[in-house]
């Protein structure tokens, strides 16, 4: 099975900061990597699919990059509504579409 | 607009079964798969499985094999997830999610809390 790790597990940042979250796969997953945002008590929301494609309606301050085993999610200028937990998910290895453990972004 | 509306919260005893529904609207149901994801209290996201709404093909997470069944009813655009032999560690919010061609989950239901307690 493909294992997903994320770093950091949590971070504190200020509004306007540039934030980068890293996701690593235990083996190559090509570009089959998706990113989600989840706020407390809410369903996750798709931000980025196929490593770097911005989901419709998602602000352009979110971007994704990477391929193979190493991926990043970048928020170019953190906004108040961006404080949330972020998950990566691989969709390369059927039938197990594993999620990373999550990165919590909170207010400094 | 795409919507996935799930059935309401359930309380079950250990050993029982639960069946959660997910009614889709706003798109052609058979053009996308439906995945199920669960989240135990205070924990991360766990993928449970996927079903093709086109032909009913399924893939299940290995740890749930034998206890989970996913089905669809194309006449009502509804997906179902049944989990049997419930244990306390099955207590979680269960989500359905539309699955796009990149196997990303682009629209989600509101979640269904399943509590397993004696």
JSON list of N, CA and C in Angstrom, two decimals, chain B residues 8-14 16-18 86 91 112-118:
[
{"chain": "B", "resi": 8, "resn": "UNK", "atom": "N", "xyz": [-29.94, 10.70, 7.66]},
{"chain": "B", "resi": 8, "resn": "UNK", "atom": "CA", "xyz": [-29.68, 11.27, 8.98]},
{"chain": "B", "resi": 8, "resn": "UNK", "atom": "C", "xyz": [-28.85, 10.38, 9.90]},
{"chain": "B", "resi": 9, "resn": "UNK", "atom": "N", "xyz": [-28.53, 10.96, 11.04]},
{"chain": "B", "resi": 9, "resn": "UNK", "atom": "CA", "xyz": [-27.68, 10.30, 12.02]},
{"chain": "B", "resi": 9, "resn": "UNK", "atom": "C", "xyz": [-28.29, 8.99, 12.50]},
{"chain": "B", "resi": 10, "resn": "UNK", "atom": "N", "xyz": [-27.41, 8.06, 12.86]},
{"chain": "B", "resi": 10, "resn": "UNK", "atom": "CA", "xyz": [-27.83, 6.73, 13.31]},
{"chain": "B", "resi": 10, "resn": "UNK", "atom": "C", "xyz": [-27.10, 6.37, 14.60]},
{"chain": "B", "resi": 11, "resn": "UNK", "atom": "N", "xyz": [-27.80, 5.66, 15.45]},
{"chain": "B", "resi": 11, "resn": "UNK", "atom": "CA", "xyz": [-27.19, 5.08, 16.65]},
{"chain": "B", "resi": 11, "resn": "UNK", "atom": "C", "xyz": [-27.41, 3.57, 16.58]},
{"chain": "B", "resi": 12, "resn": "UNK", "atom": "N", "xyz": [-26.34, 2.82, 16.64]},
{"chain": "B", "resi": 12, "resn": "UNK", "atom": "CA", "xyz": [-26.42, 1.36, 16.50]},
{"chain": "B", "resi": 12, "resn": "UNK", "atom": "C", "xyz": [-25.67, 0.68, 17.64]},
{"chain": "B", "resi": 13, "resn": "UNK", "atom": "N", "xyz": [-26.10, -0.54, 17.92]},
{"chain": "B", "resi": 13, "resn": "UNK", "atom": "CA", "xyz": [-25.40, -1.36, 18.91]},
{"chain": "B", "resi": 13, "resn": "UNK", "atom": "C", "xyz": [-24.30, -2.17, 18.23]},
{"chain": "B", "resi": 14, "resn": "UNK", "atom": "N", "xyz": [-23.28, -2.51, 18.97]},
{"chain": "B", "resi": 14, "resn": "UNK", "atom": "CA", "xyz": [-22.22, -3.36, 18.41]},
{"chain": "B", "resi": 14, "resn": "UNK", "atom": "C", "xyz": [-22.80, -4.63, 17.80]},
{"chain": "B", "resi": 16, "resn": "UNK", "atom": "N", "xyz": [-24.48, -4.74, 15.03]},
{"chain": "B", "resi": 16, "resn": "UNK", "atom": "CA", "xyz": [-25.57, -4.39, 14.11]},
{"chain": "B", "resi": 16, "resn": "UNK", "atom": "C", "xyz": [-25.00, -3.90, 12.76]},
{"chain": "B", "resi": 17, "resn": "UNK", "atom": "N", "xyz": [-25.91, -3.56, 11.85]},
{"chain": "B", "resi": 17, "resn": "UNK", "atom": "CA", "xyz": [-25.55, -3.02, 10.54]},
{"chain": "B", "resi": 17, "resn": "UNK", "atom": "C", "xyz": [-26.15, -1.63, 10.39]},
{"chain": "B", "resi": 18, "resn": "UNK", "atom": "N", "xyz": [-25.55, -0.85, 9.50]},
{"chain": "B", "resi": 18, "resn": "UNK", "atom": "CA", "xyz": [-26.08, 0.47, 9.19]},
{"chain": "B", "resi": 18, "resn": "UNK", "atom": "C", "xyz": [-26.02, 0.65, 7.68]},
{"chain": "B", "resi": 86, "resn": "UNK", "atom": "N", "xyz": [-20.92, -3.94, 13.18]},
{"chain": "B", "resi": 86, "resn": "UNK", "atom": "CA", "xyz": [-20.39, -2.68, 13.69]},
{"chain": "B", "resi": 86, "resn": "UNK", "atom": "C", "xyz": [-19.66, -2.84, 15.01]},
{"chain": "B", "resi": 91, "resn": "UNK", "atom": "N", "xyz": [-17.55, 4.20, 14.94]},
{"chain": "B", "resi": 91, "resn": "UNK", "atom": "CA", "xyz": [-18.17, 5.48, 15.23]},
{"chain": "B", "resi": 91, "resn": "UNK", "atom": "C", "xyz": [-17.43, 6.58, 14.47]},
{"chain": "B", "resi": 112, "resn": "UNK", "atom": "N", "xyz": [-22.91, 11.95, 7.60]},
{"chain": "B", "resi": 112, "resn": "UNK", "atom": "CA", "xyz": [-23.86, 11.24, 8.45]},
{"chain": "B", "resi": 112, "resn": "UNK", "atom": "C", "xyz": [-23.11, 10.68, 9.64]},
{"chain": "B", "resi": 113, "resn": "UNK", "atom": "N", "xyz": [-23.50, 11.09, 10.83]},
{"chain": "B", "resi": 113, "resn": "UNK", "atom": "CA", "xyz": [-22.86, 10.58, 12.05]},
{"chain": "B", "resi": 113, "resn": "UNK", "atom": "C", "xyz": [-23.45, 9.22, 12.39]},
{"chain": "B", "resi": 114, "resn": "UNK", "atom": "N", "xyz": [-22.58, 8.23, 12.48]},
{"chain": "B", "resi": 114, "resn": "UNK", "atom": "CA", "xyz": [-22.97, 6.91, 12.93]},
{"chain": "B", "resi": 114, "resn": "UNK", "atom": "C", "xyz": [-22.28, 6.65, 14.26]},
{"chain": "B", "resi": 115, "resn": "UNK", "atom": "N", "xyz": [-23.08, 6.42, 15.28]},
{"chain": "B", "resi": 115, "resn": "UNK", "atom": "CA", "xyz": [-22.56, 6.16, 16.62]},
{"chain": "B", "resi": 115, "resn": "UNK", "atom": "C", "xyz": [-22.82, 4.71, 16.97]},
{"chain": "B", "resi": 116, "resn": "UNK", "atom": "N", "xyz": [-21.77, 4.00, 17.35]},
{"chain": "B", "resi": 116, "resn": "UNK", "atom": "CA", "xyz": [-21.90, 2.60, 17.74]},
{"chain": "B", "resi": 116, "resn": "UNK", "atom": "C", "xyz": [-21.64, 2.53, 19.24]},
{"chain": "B", "resi": 117, "resn": "UNK", "atom": "N", "xyz": [-22.69, 2.16, 19.97]},
{"chain": "B", "resi": 117, "resn": "UNK", "atom": "CA", "xyz": [-22.57, 2.16, 21.42]},
{"chain": "B", "resi": 117, "resn": "UNK", "atom": "C", "xyz": [-23.56, 1.15, 22.01]},
{"chain": "B", "resi": 118, "resn": "UNK", "atom": "N", "xyz": [-23.14, 0.46, 23.05]},
{"chain": "B", "resi": 118, "resn": "UNK", "atom": "CA", "xyz": [-24.03, -0.48, 23.71]},
{"chain": "B", "resi": 118, "resn": "UNK", "atom": "C", "xyz": [-24.92, 0.25, 24.72]}
]
